[in-house]
Amino acid sequence: GIQKQNLNFPYYFPYKDAAAWDKAIGCQDHLYNGQQVSMDTTALPCHYIKSFAYQMNEDNPRVQDFDKIVKLCKRRGWRLVLHILPDNIDQIKALAGPDLVFLMKQNADYIVKRYSTHNVTVVNNQNIVRDQDFRDRDFPTEHYKQAGRQAVADAIAEQLGDLDKAPSEKNHRNN
């Protein structure tokens, strides 16, 4: 599975996969942000690593699902919009470090690049909601306070409004 997928960084990274990275968090004295390691402090960074430490490619089952959806929409003449949900990038960076943020951005960029060339609108809101606007503090979720929900709604509305404009007028939102 994804936990055993080898992670490839363009720089030195000490863990070969998400499972090794996850295990190492519990063996350290401090988290990336300097916080003392305990059962309470390691749970969230480990959840983030288990959720996001992978690299998208054409062999990924979700990419294969998206490819099928794109083909179906094309056959039926449907306009497809993919939305990359906001994640708590601020908290992820503080607890798990910039390497996980790098992977997450790389995956979002992969989706944008792969599907934007297939006449699919991709709204990349991955980095639009700030830490203070996440309701849940102890598990990775997409539950936002009102300011976060409004930012997401505005970004989607802006992108959908751009669908009716000529290609030269479009302002793709790729954070």
PDB file of N, CA, C and O in Angstrom, residues 6-78:
ATOM      1  N   ASN A   6       7.966   3.716  -1.659  1.00  0.00           N
ATOM      2  CA  ASN A   6       9.217   4.433  -1.434  1.00  0.00           C
ATOM      3  C   ASN A   6       9.016   5.913  -1.724  1.00  0.00           C
ATOM      4  O   ASN A   6       8.434   6.275  -2.743  1.00  0.00           O
ATOM      5  N   LEU A   7       9.500   6.743  -0.812  1.00  0.00           N
ATOM      6  CA  LEU A   7       9.390   8.185  -0.980  1.00  0.00           C
ATOM      7  C   LEU A   7      10.660   8.697  -1.629  1.00  0.00           C
ATOM      8  O   LEU A   7      11.760   8.372  -1.194  1.00  0.00           O
ATOM      9  N   ASN A   8      10.496   9.491  -2.665  1.00  0.00           N
ATOM     10  CA  ASN A   8      11.641  10.041  -3.392  1.00  0.00           C
ATOM     11  C   ASN A   8      11.620  11.555  -3.303  1.00  0.00           C
ATOM     12  O   ASN A   8      10.708  12.193  -3.815  1.00  0.00           O
ATOM     13  N   PHE A   9      12.624  12.102  -2.636  1.00  0.00           N
ATOM     14  CA  PHE A   9      12.771  13.542  -2.500  1.00  0.00           C
ATOM     15  C   PHE A   9      13.944  13.992  -3.369  1.00  0.00           C
ATOM     16  O   PHE A   9      14.870  13.212  -3.589  1.00  0.00           O
ATOM     17  N   PRO A  10      13.933  15.246  -3.799  1.00  0.00           N
ATOM     18  CA  PRO A  10      15.077  15.764  -4.569  1.00  0.00           C
ATOM     19  C   PRO A  10      16.231  16.171  -3.654  1.00  0.00           C
ATOM     20  O   PRO A  10      17.136  16.878  -4.079  1.00  0.00           O
ATOM     21  N   TYR A  11      16.186  15.737  -2.415  1.00  0.00           N
ATOM     22  CA  TYR A  11      17.212  16.029  -1.424  1.00  0.00           C
ATOM     23  C   TYR A  11      17.245  14.856  -0.443  1.00  0.00           C
ATOM     24  O   TYR A  11      16.378  13.975  -0.477  1.00  0.00           O
ATOM     25  N   TYR A  12      18.232  14.853   0.431  1.00  0.00           N
ATOM     26  CA  TYR A  12      18.347  13.767   1.405  1.00  0.00           C
ATOM     27  C   TYR A  12      17.130  13.743   2.325  1.00  0.00           C
ATOM     28  O   TYR A  12      16.709  14.768   2.860  1.00  0.00           O
ATOM     29  N   PHE A  13      16.557  12.563   2.499  1.00  0.00           N
ATOM     30  CA  PHE A  13      15.458  12.347   3.433  1.00  0.00           C
ATOM     31  C   PHE A  13      15.715  11.021   4.130  1.00  0.00           C
ATOM     32  O   PHE A  13      15.960  10.014   3.455  1.00  0.00           O
ATOM     33  N   PRO A  14      15.698  10.975   5.448  1.00  0.00           N
ATOM     34  CA  PRO A  14      16.183   9.796   6.173  1.00  0.00           C
ATOM     35  C   PRO A  14      15.264   8.571   6.180  1.00  0.00           C
ATOM     36  O   PRO A  14      15.697   7.497   6.590  1.00  0.00           O
ATOM     37  N   TYR A  15      14.011   8.707   5.732  1.00  0.00           N
ATOM     38  CA  TYR A  15      13.079   7.579   5.813  1.00  0.00           C
ATOM     39  C   TYR A  15      12.692   7.110   4.422  1.00  0.00           C
ATOM     40  O   TYR A  15      12.400   7.922   3.545  1.00  0.00           O
ATOM     41  N   LYS A  16      12.660   5.790   4.240  1.00  0.00           N
ATOM     42  CA  LYS A  16      12.373   5.263   2.905  1.00  0.00           C
ATOM     43  C   LYS A  16      10.888   5.292   2.565  1.00  0.00           C
ATOM     44  O   LYS A  16      10.525   5.338   1.401  1.00  0.00           O
ATOM     45  N   ASP A  17      10.023   5.241   3.574  1.00  0.00           N
ATOM     46  CA  ASP A  17       8.582   5.219   3.312  1.00  0.00           C
ATOM     47  C   ASP A  17       7.836   5.802   4.506  1.00  0.00           C
ATOM     48  O   ASP A  17       8.426   6.134   5.539  1.00  0.00           O
ATOM     49  N   ALA A  18       6.515   5.905   4.367  1.00  0.00           N
ATOM     50  CA  ALA A  18       5.696   6.502   5.426  1.00  0.00           C
ATOM     51  C   ALA A  18       5.741   5.672   6.705  1.00  0.00           C
ATOM     52  O   ALA A  18       5.719   6.230   7.806  1.00  0.00           O
ATOM     53  N   ALA A  19       5.794   4.361   6.583  1.00  0.00           N
ATOM     54  CA  ALA A  19       5.830   3.504   7.775  1.00  0.00           C
ATOM     55  C   ALA A  19       7.089   3.764   8.603  1.00  0.00           C
ATOM     56  O   ALA A  19       7.022   3.881   9.831  1.00  0.00           O
ATOM     57  N   ALA A  20       8.232   3.882   7.950  1.00  0.00           N
ATOM     58  CA  ALA A  20       9.487   4.160   8.660  1.00  0.00           C
ATOM     59  C   ALA A  20       9.449   5.553   9.283  1.00  0.00           C
ATOM     60  O   ALA A  20       9.923   5.762  10.407  1.00  0.00           O
ATOM     61  N   TRP A  21       8.900   6.520   8.561  1.00  0.00           N
ATOM     62  CA  TRP A  21       8.787   7.892   9.049  1.00  0.00           C
ATOM     63  C   TRP A  21       7.881   7.932  10.278  1.00  0.00           C
ATOM     64  O   TRP A  21       8.214   8.531  11.300  1.00  0.00           O
ATOM     65  N   ASP A  22       6.734   7.277  10.187  1.00  0.00           N
ATOM     66  CA  ASP A  22       5.776   7.217  11.280  1.00  0.00           C
ATOM     67  C   ASP A  22       6.416   6.601  12.524  1.00  0.00           C
ATOM     68  O   ASP A  22       6.295   7.119  13.633  1.00  0.00           O
ATOM     69  N   LYS A  23       7.134   5.509  12.342  1.00  0.00           N
ATOM     70  CA  LYS A  23       7.793   4.824  13.460  1.00  0.00           C
ATOM     71  C   LYS A  23       8.851   5.724  14.102  1.00  0.00           C
ATOM     72  O   LYS A  23       8.988   5.769  15.326  1.00  0.00           O
ATOM     73  N   ALA A  24       9.569   6.465  13.281  1.00  0.00           N
ATOM     74  CA  ALA A  24      10.637   7.327  13.784  1.00  0.00           C
ATOM     75  C   ALA A  24      10.108   8.459  14.660  1.00  0.00           C
ATOM     76  O   ALA A  24      10.792   8.886  15.594  1.00  0.00           O
ATOM     77  N   ILE A  25       8.906   8.940  14.385  1.00  0.00           N
ATOM     78  CA  ILE A  25       8.328  10.032  15.185  1.00  0.00           C
ATOM     79  C   ILE A  25       8.290   9.631  16.665  1.00  0.00           C
ATOM     80  O   ILE A  25       8.640  10.408  17.539  1.00  0.00           O
ATOM     81  N   GLY A  26       7.869   8.399  16.932  1.00  0.00           N
ATOM     82  CA  GLY A  26       7.780   7.938  18.314  1.00  0.00           C
ATOM     83  C   GLY A  26       9.122   7.691  18.972  1.00  0.00           C
ATOM     84  O   GLY A  26       9.212   7.598  20.199  1.00  0.00           O
ATOM     85  N   CYS A  27      10.181   7.578  18.185  1.00  0.00           N
ATOM     86  CA  CYS A  27      11.519   7.314  18.735  1.00  0.00           C
ATOM     87  C   CYS A  27      12.306   8.589  18.991  1.00  0.00           C
ATOM     88  O   CYS A  27      13.414   8.535  19.523  1.00  0.00           O
ATOM     89  N   GLN A  28      11.767   9.722  18.593  1.00  0.00           N
ATOM     90  CA  GLN A  28      12.475  10.986  18.766  1.00  0.00           C
ATOM     91  C   GLN A  28      12.161  11.598  20.131  1.00  0.00           C
ATOM     92  O   GLN A  28      11.153  11.266  20.755  1.00  0.00           O
ATOM     93  N   ASP A  29      13.018  12.488  20.573  1.00  0.00           N
ATOM     94  CA  ASP A  29      12.787  13.191  21.839  1.00  0.00           C
ATOM     95  C   ASP A  29      11.855  14.391  21.661  1.00  0.00           C
ATOM     96  O   ASP A  29      11.146  14.771  22.575  1.00  0.00           O
ATOM     97  N   HIS A  30      11.930  14.993  20.451  1.00  0.00           N
ATOM     98  CA  HIS A  30      11.165  16.209  20.186  1.00  0.00           C
ATOM     99  C   HIS A  30      10.538  16.143  18.797  1.00  0.00           C
ATOM    100  O   HIS A  30      11.102  15.538  17.890  1.00  0.00           O
ATOM    101  N   LEU A  31       9.400  16.801  18.648  1.00  0.00           N
ATOM    102  CA  LEU A  31       8.780  16.935  17.338  1.00  0.00           C
ATOM    103  C   LEU A  31       9.510  17.995  16.531  1.00  0.00           C
ATOM    104  O   LEU A  31      10.387  18.692  17.047  1.00  0.00           O
ATOM    105  N   TYR A  32       9.117  18.159  15.290  1.00  0.00           N
ATOM    106  CA  TYR A  32       9.762  19.133  14.419  1.00  0.00           C
ATOM    107  C   TYR A  32       9.736  20.531  15.033  1.00  0.00           C
ATOM    108  O   TYR A  32      10.695  21.282  14.931  1.00  0.00           O
ATOM    109  N   ASN A  33       8.629  20.889  15.681  1.00  0.00           N
ATOM    110  CA  ASN A  33       8.497  22.236  16.254  1.00  0.00           C
ATOM    111  C   ASN A  33       9.185  22.383  17.611  1.00  0.00           C
ATOM    112  O   ASN A  33       9.069  23.411  18.253  1.00  0.00           O
ATOM    113  N   GLY A  34       9.887  21.337  18.066  1.00  0.00           N
ATOM    114  CA  GLY A  34      10.609  21.397  19.332  1.00  0.00           C
ATOM    115  C   GLY A  34       9.804  20.902  20.519  1.00  0.00           C
ATOM    116  O   GLY A  34      10.323  20.791  21.629  1.00  0.00           O
ATOM    117  N   GLN A  35       8.532  20.593  20.293  1.00  0.00           N
ATOM    118  CA  GLN A  35       7.665  20.105  21.365  1.00  0.00           C
ATOM    119  C   GLN A  35       8.153  18.740  21.859  1.00  0.00           C
ATOM    120  O   GLN A  35       8.558  17.894  21.065  1.00  0.00           O
ATOM    121  N   GLN A  36       8.123  18.528  23.174  1.00  0.00           N
ATOM    122  CA  GLN A  36       8.529  17.260  23.771  1.00  0.00           C
ATOM    123  C   GLN A  36       7.616  16.138  23.285  1.00  0.00           C
ATOM    124  O   GLN A  36       6.403  16.308  23.193  1.00  0.00           O
ATOM    125  N   VAL A  37       8.193  14.995  22.940  1.00  0.00           N
ATOM    126  CA  VAL A  37       7.418  13.860  22.454  1.00  0.00           C
ATOM    127  C   VAL A  37       6.722  13.166  23.619  1.00  0.00           C
ATOM    128  O   VAL A  37       7.312  12.925  24.669  1.00  0.00           O
ATOM    129  N   SER A  38       5.434  12.885  23.427  1.00  0.00           N
ATOM    130  CA  SER A  38       4.637  12.089  24.359  1.00  0.00           C
ATOM    131  C   SER A  38       3.549  11.417  23.531  1.00  0.00           C
ATOM    132  O   SER A  38       3.401  11.699  22.336  1.00  0.00           O
ATOM    133  N   MET A  39       2.785  10.543  24.131  1.00  0.00           N
ATOM    134  CA  MET A  39       1.685   9.907  23.398  1.00  0.00           C
ATOM    135  C   MET A  39       0.728  10.969  22.845  1.00  0.00           C
ATOM    136  O   MET A  39       0.221  10.845  21.757  1.00  0.00           O
ATOM    137  N   ASP A  40       0.496  12.030  23.626  1.00  0.00           N
ATOM    138  CA  ASP A  40      -0.408  13.086  23.185  1.00  0.00           C
ATOM    139  C   ASP A  40       0.163  13.893  22.021  1.00  0.00           C
ATOM    140  O   ASP A  40      -0.568  14.280  21.120  1.00  0.00           O
ATOM    141  N   THR A  41       1.473  14.160  22.038  1.00  0.00           N
ATOM    142  CA  THR A  41       2.055  15.012  21.005  1.00  0.00           C
ATOM    143  C   THR A  41       2.395  14.260  19.725  1.00  0.00           C
ATOM    144  O   THR A  41       2.502  14.878  18.673  1.00  0.00           O
ATOM    145  N   THR A  42       2.566  12.942  19.783  1.00  0.00           N
ATOM    146  CA  THR A  42       2.934  12.208  18.562  1.00  0.00           C
ATOM    147  C   THR A  42       1.735  11.755  17.746  1.00  0.00           C
ATOM    148  O   THR A  42       1.870  11.485  16.562  1.00  0.00           O
ATOM    149  N   ALA A  43       0.564  11.664  18.357  1.00  0.00           N
ATOM    150  CA  ALA A  43      -0.608  11.137  17.643  1.00  0.00           C
ATOM    151  C   ALA A  43      -0.923  11.941  16.383  1.00  0.00           C
ATOM    152  O   ALA A  43      -1.080  11.369  15.301  1.00  0.00           O
ATOM    153  N   LEU A  44      -1.001  13.255  16.486  1.00  0.00           N
ATOM    154  CA  LEU A  44      -1.392  14.071  15.335  1.00  0.00           C
ATOM    155  C   LEU A  44      -0.356  14.059  14.210  1.00  0.00           C
ATOM    156  O   LEU A  44      -0.721  13.820  13.056  1.00  0.00           O
ATOM    157  N   PRO A  45       0.944  14.271  14.491  1.00  0.00           N
ATOM    158  CA  PRO A  45       1.891  14.188  13.377  1.00  0.00           C
ATOM    159  C   PRO A  45       1.892  12.801  12.724  1.00  0.00           C
ATOM    160  O   PRO A  45       2.053  12.684  11.507  1.00  0.00           O
ATOM    161  N   CYS A  46       1.694  11.752  13.514  1.00  0.00           N
ATOM    162  CA  CYS A  46       1.640  10.406  12.932  1.00  0.00           C
ATOM    163  C   CYS A  46       0.402  10.237  12.056  1.00  0.00           C
ATOM    164  O   CYS A  46       0.466   9.614  10.995  1.00  0.00           O
ATOM    165  N   HIS A  47      -0.737  10.812  12.473  1.00  0.00           N
ATOM    166  CA  HIS A  47      -1.941  10.787  11.622  1.00  0.00           C
ATOM    167  C   HIS A  47      -1.657  11.500  10.295  1.00  0.00           C
ATOM    168  O   HIS A  47      -2.059  11.033   9.229  1.00  0.00           O
ATOM    169  N   TYR A  48      -0.994  12.641  10.381  1.00  0.00           N
ATOM    170  CA  TYR A  48      -0.686  13.392   9.158  1.00  0.00           C
ATOM    171  C   TYR A  48       0.229  12.576   8.235  1.00  0.00           C
ATOM    172  O   TYR A  48       0.013  12.540   7.021  1.00  0.00           O
ATOM    173  N   ILE A  49       1.227  11.948   8.793  1.00  0.00           N
ATOM    174  CA  ILE A  49       2.139  11.150   7.972  1.00  0.00           C
ATOM    175  C   ILE A  49       1.399   9.988   7.328  1.00  0.00           C
ATOM    176  O   ILE A  49       1.538   9.731   6.129  1.00  0.00           O
ATOM    177  N   LYS A  50       0.580   9.290   8.104  1.00  0.00           N
ATOM    178  CA  LYS A  50      -0.189   8.169   7.549  1.00  0.00           C
ATOM    179  C   LYS A  50      -1.159   8.635   6.463  1.00  0.00           C
ATOM    180  O   LYS A  50      -1.432   7.908   5.509  1.00  0.00           O
ATOM    181  N   SER A  51      -1.684   9.848   6.607  1.00  0.00           N
ATOM    182  CA  SER A  51      -2.659  10.363   5.636  1.00  0.00           C
ATOM    183  C   SER A  51      -2.029  10.928   4.372  1.00  0.00           C
ATOM    184  O   SER A  51      -2.608  10.824   3.290  1.00  0.00           O
ATOM    185  N   PHE A  52      -0.842  11.550   4.481  1.00  0.00           N
ATOM    186  CA  PHE A  52      -0.332  12.352   3.379  1.00  0.00           C
ATOM    187  C   PHE A  52       1.063  11.994   2.870  1.00  0.00           C
ATOM    188  O   PHE A  52       1.534  12.610   1.911  1.00  0.00           O
ATOM    189  N   ALA A  53       1.742  11.033   3.487  1.00  0.00           N
ATOM    190  CA  ALA A  53       3.110  10.717   3.060  1.00  0.00           C
ATOM    191  C   ALA A  53       3.089   9.674   1.947  1.00  0.00           C
ATOM    192  O   ALA A  53       3.317   8.487   2.167  1.00  0.00           O
ATOM    193  N   TYR A  54       2.775  10.149   0.759  1.00  0.00           N
ATOM    194  CA  TYR A  54       2.797   9.318  -0.445  1.00  0.00           C
ATOM    195  C   TYR A  54       3.030  10.244  -1.623  1.00  0.00           C
ATOM    196  O   TYR A  54       2.962  11.476  -1.488  1.00  0.00           O
ATOM    197  N   GLN A  55       3.319   9.658  -2.765  1.00  0.00           N
ATOM    198  CA  GLN A  55       3.534  10.459  -3.965  1.00  0.00           C
ATOM    199  C   GLN A  55       2.609   9.956  -5.066  1.00  0.00           C
ATOM    200  O   GLN A  55       2.613   8.773  -5.406  1.00  0.00           O
ATOM    201  N   MET A  56       1.817  10.895  -5.596  1.00  0.00           N
ATOM    202  CA  MET A  56       0.868  10.563  -6.664  1.00  0.00           C
ATOM    203  C   MET A  56       1.647  10.197  -7.922  1.00  0.00           C
ATOM    204  O   MET A  56       2.658  10.810  -8.241  1.00  0.00           O
ATOM    205  N   ASN A  57       1.124   9.181  -8.614  1.00  0.00           N
ATOM    206  CA  ASN A  57       1.624   8.805  -9.925  1.00  0.00           C
ATOM    207  C   ASN A  57       0.522   8.032 -10.627  1.00  0.00           C
ATOM    208  O   ASN A  57      -0.543   7.798 -10.043  1.00  0.00           O
ATOM    209  N   GLU A  58       0.754   7.642 -11.860  1.00  0.00           N
ATOM    210  CA  GLU A  58      -0.325   6.996 -12.618  1.00  0.00           C
ATOM    211  C   GLU A  58      -0.717   5.631 -12.076  1.00  0.00           C
ATOM    212  O   GLU A  58      -1.782   5.115 -12.410  1.00  0.00           O
ATOM    213  N   ASP A  59       0.099   5.033 -11.207  1.00  0.00           N
ATOM    214  CA  ASP A  59      -0.243   3.748 -10.597  1.00  0.00           C
ATOM    215  C   ASP A  59      -1.113   3.897  -9.355  1.00  0.00           C
ATOM    216  O   ASP A  59      -1.629   2.908  -8.838  1.00  0.00           O
ATOM    217  N   ASN A  60      -1.266   5.115  -8.851  1.00  0.00           N
ATOM    218  CA  ASN A  60      -2.061   5.351  -7.660  1.00  0.00           C
ATOM    219  C   ASN A  60      -3.529   5.024  -7.957  1.00  0.00           C
ATOM    220  O   ASN A  60      -4.071   5.475  -8.964  1.00  0.00           O
ATOM    221  N   PRO A  61      -4.187   4.257  -7.091  1.00  0.00           N
ATOM    222  CA  PRO A  61      -5.590   3.884  -7.348  1.00  0.00           C
ATOM    223  C   PRO A  61      -6.518   5.090  -7.494  1.00  0.00           C
ATOM    224  O   PRO A  61      -7.463   5.044  -8.284  1.00  0.00           O
ATOM    225  N   ARG A  62      -6.280   6.173  -6.758  1.00  0.00           N
ATOM    226  CA  ARG A  62      -7.147   7.353  -6.898  1.00  0.00           C
ATOM    227  C   ARG A  62      -6.932   8.024  -8.249  1.00  0.00           C
ATOM    228  O   ARG A  62      -7.879   8.516  -8.856  1.00  0.00           O
ATOM    229  N   VAL A  63      -5.695   8.058  -8.728  1.00  0.00           N
ATOM    230  CA  VAL A  63      -5.425   8.625 -10.050  1.00  0.00           C
ATOM    231  C   VAL A  63      -6.142   7.795 -11.109  1.00  0.00           C
ATOM    232  O   VAL A  63      -6.752   8.340 -12.034  1.00  0.00           O
ATOM    233  N   GLN A  64      -6.108   6.487 -10.969  1.00  0.00           N
ATOM    234  CA  GLN A  64      -6.810   5.620 -11.914  1.00  0.00           C
ATOM    235  C   GLN A  64      -8.320   5.870 -11.860  1.00  0.00           C
ATOM    236  O   GLN A  64      -8.985   5.896 -12.899  1.00  0.00           O
ATOM    237  N   ASP A  65      -8.863   6.091 -10.649  1.00  0.00           N
ATOM    238  CA  ASP A  65     -10.283   6.434 -10.519  1.00  0.00           C
ATOM    239  C   ASP A  65     -10.578   7.765 -11.202  1.00  0.00           C
ATOM    240  O   ASP A  65     -11.575   7.903 -11.928  1.00  0.00           O
ATOM    241  N   PHE A  66      -9.730   8.776 -10.948  1.00  0.00           N
ATOM    242  CA  PHE A  66      -9.919  10.085 -11.583  1.00  0.00           C
ATOM    243  C   PHE A  66      -9.867   9.964 -13.103  1.00  0.00           C
ATOM    244  O   PHE A  66     -10.657  10.591 -13.811  1.00  0.00           O
ATOM    245  N   ASP A  67      -8.939   9.165 -13.619  1.00  0.00           N
ATOM    246  CA  ASP A  67      -8.837   8.985 -15.066  1.00  0.00           C
ATOM    247  C   ASP A  67     -10.147   8.441 -15.636  1.00  0.00           C
ATOM    248  O   ASP A  67     -10.608   8.882 -16.698  1.00  0.00           O
ATOM    249  N   LYS A  68     -10.746   7.485 -14.941  1.00  0.00           N
ATOM    250  CA  LYS A  68     -12.033   6.923 -15.392  1.00  0.00           C
ATOM    251  C   LYS A  68     -13.136   7.973 -15.355  1.00  0.00           C
ATOM    252  O   LYS A  68     -13.968   8.053 -16.269  1.00  0.00           O
ATOM    253  N   ILE A  69     -13.145   8.789 -14.311  1.00  0.00           N
ATOM    254  CA  ILE A  69     -14.151   9.847 -14.200  1.00  0.00           C
ATOM    255  C   ILE A  69     -13.975  10.864 -15.320  1.00  0.00           C
ATOM    256  O   ILE A  69     -14.955  11.310 -15.938  1.00  0.00           O
ATOM    257  N   VAL A  70     -12.730  11.238 -15.614  1.00  0.00           N
ATOM    258  CA  VAL A  70     -12.450  12.191 -16.692  1.00  0.00           C
ATOM    259  C   VAL A  70     -12.964  11.640 -18.028  1.00  0.00           C
ATOM    260  O   VAL A  70     -13.619  12.350 -18.798  1.00  0.00           O
ATOM    261  N   LYS A  71     -12.687  10.371 -18.294  1.00  0.00           N
ATOM    262  CA  LYS A  71     -13.154   9.752 -19.548  1.00  0.00           C
ATOM    263  C   LYS A  71     -14.667   9.722 -19.620  1.00  0.00           C
ATOM    264  O   LYS A  71     -15.259  10.011 -20.670  1.00  0.00           O
ATOM    265  N   LEU A  72     -15.326   9.367 -18.527  1.00  0.00           N
ATOM    266  CA  LEU A  72     -16.786   9.326 -18.494  1.00  0.00           C
ATOM    267  C   LEU A  72     -17.365  10.709 -18.758  1.00  0.00           C
ATOM    268  O   LEU A  72     -18.291  10.869 -19.565  1.00  0.00           O
ATOM    269  N   CYS A  73     -16.823  11.734 -18.102  1.00  0.00           N
ATOM    270  CA  CYS A  73     -17.312  13.104 -18.291  1.00  0.00           C
ATOM    271  C   CYS A  73     -17.105  13.562 -19.727  1.00  0.00           C
ATOM    272  O   CYS A  73     -17.970  14.228 -20.312  1.00  0.00           O
ATOM    273  N   LYS A  74     -15.974  13.209 -20.303  1.00  0.00           N
ATOM    274  CA  LYS A  74     -15.696  13.589 -21.690  1.00  0.00           C
ATOM    275  C   LYS A  74     -16.712  12.933 -22.628  1.00  0.00           C
ATOM    276  O   LYS A  74     -17.272  13.591 -23.521  1.00  0.00           O
ATOM    277  N   ARG A  75     -16.962  11.634 -22.428  1.00  0.00           N
ATOM    278  CA  ARG A  75     -17.929  10.912 -23.266  1.00  0.00           C
ATOM    279  C   ARG A  75     -19.324  11.512 -23.166  1.00  0.00           C
ATOM    280  O   ARG A  75     -20.053  11.579 -24.148  1.00  0.00           O
ATOM    281  N   ARG A  76     -19.711  11.927 -21.991  1.00  0.00           N
ATOM    282  CA  ARG A  76     -21.066  12.436 -21.772  1.00  0.00           C
ATOM    283  C   ARG A  76     -21.176  13.947 -21.977  1.00  0.00           C
ATOM    284  O   ARG A  76     -22.265  14.505 -21.849  1.00  0.00           O
ATOM    285  N   GLY A  77     -20.038  14.605 -22.236  1.00  0.00           N
ATOM    286  CA  GLY A  77     -20.068  16.047 -22.458  1.00  0.00           C
ATOM    287  C   GLY A  77     -20.260  16.850 -21.175  1.00  0.00           C
ATOM    288  O   GLY A  77     -20.752  17.975 -21.231  1.00  0.00           O
ATOM    289  N   TRP A  78     -19.877  16.289 -20.060  1.00  0.00           N
ATOM    290  CA  TRP A  78     -20.020  16.973 -18.781  1.00  0.00           C
ATOM    291  C   TRP A  78     -18.774  17.781 -18.473  1.00  0.00           C
ATOM    292  O   TRP A  78     -17.660  17.375 -18.766  1.00  0.00           O
TER     293      TRP A  78
END
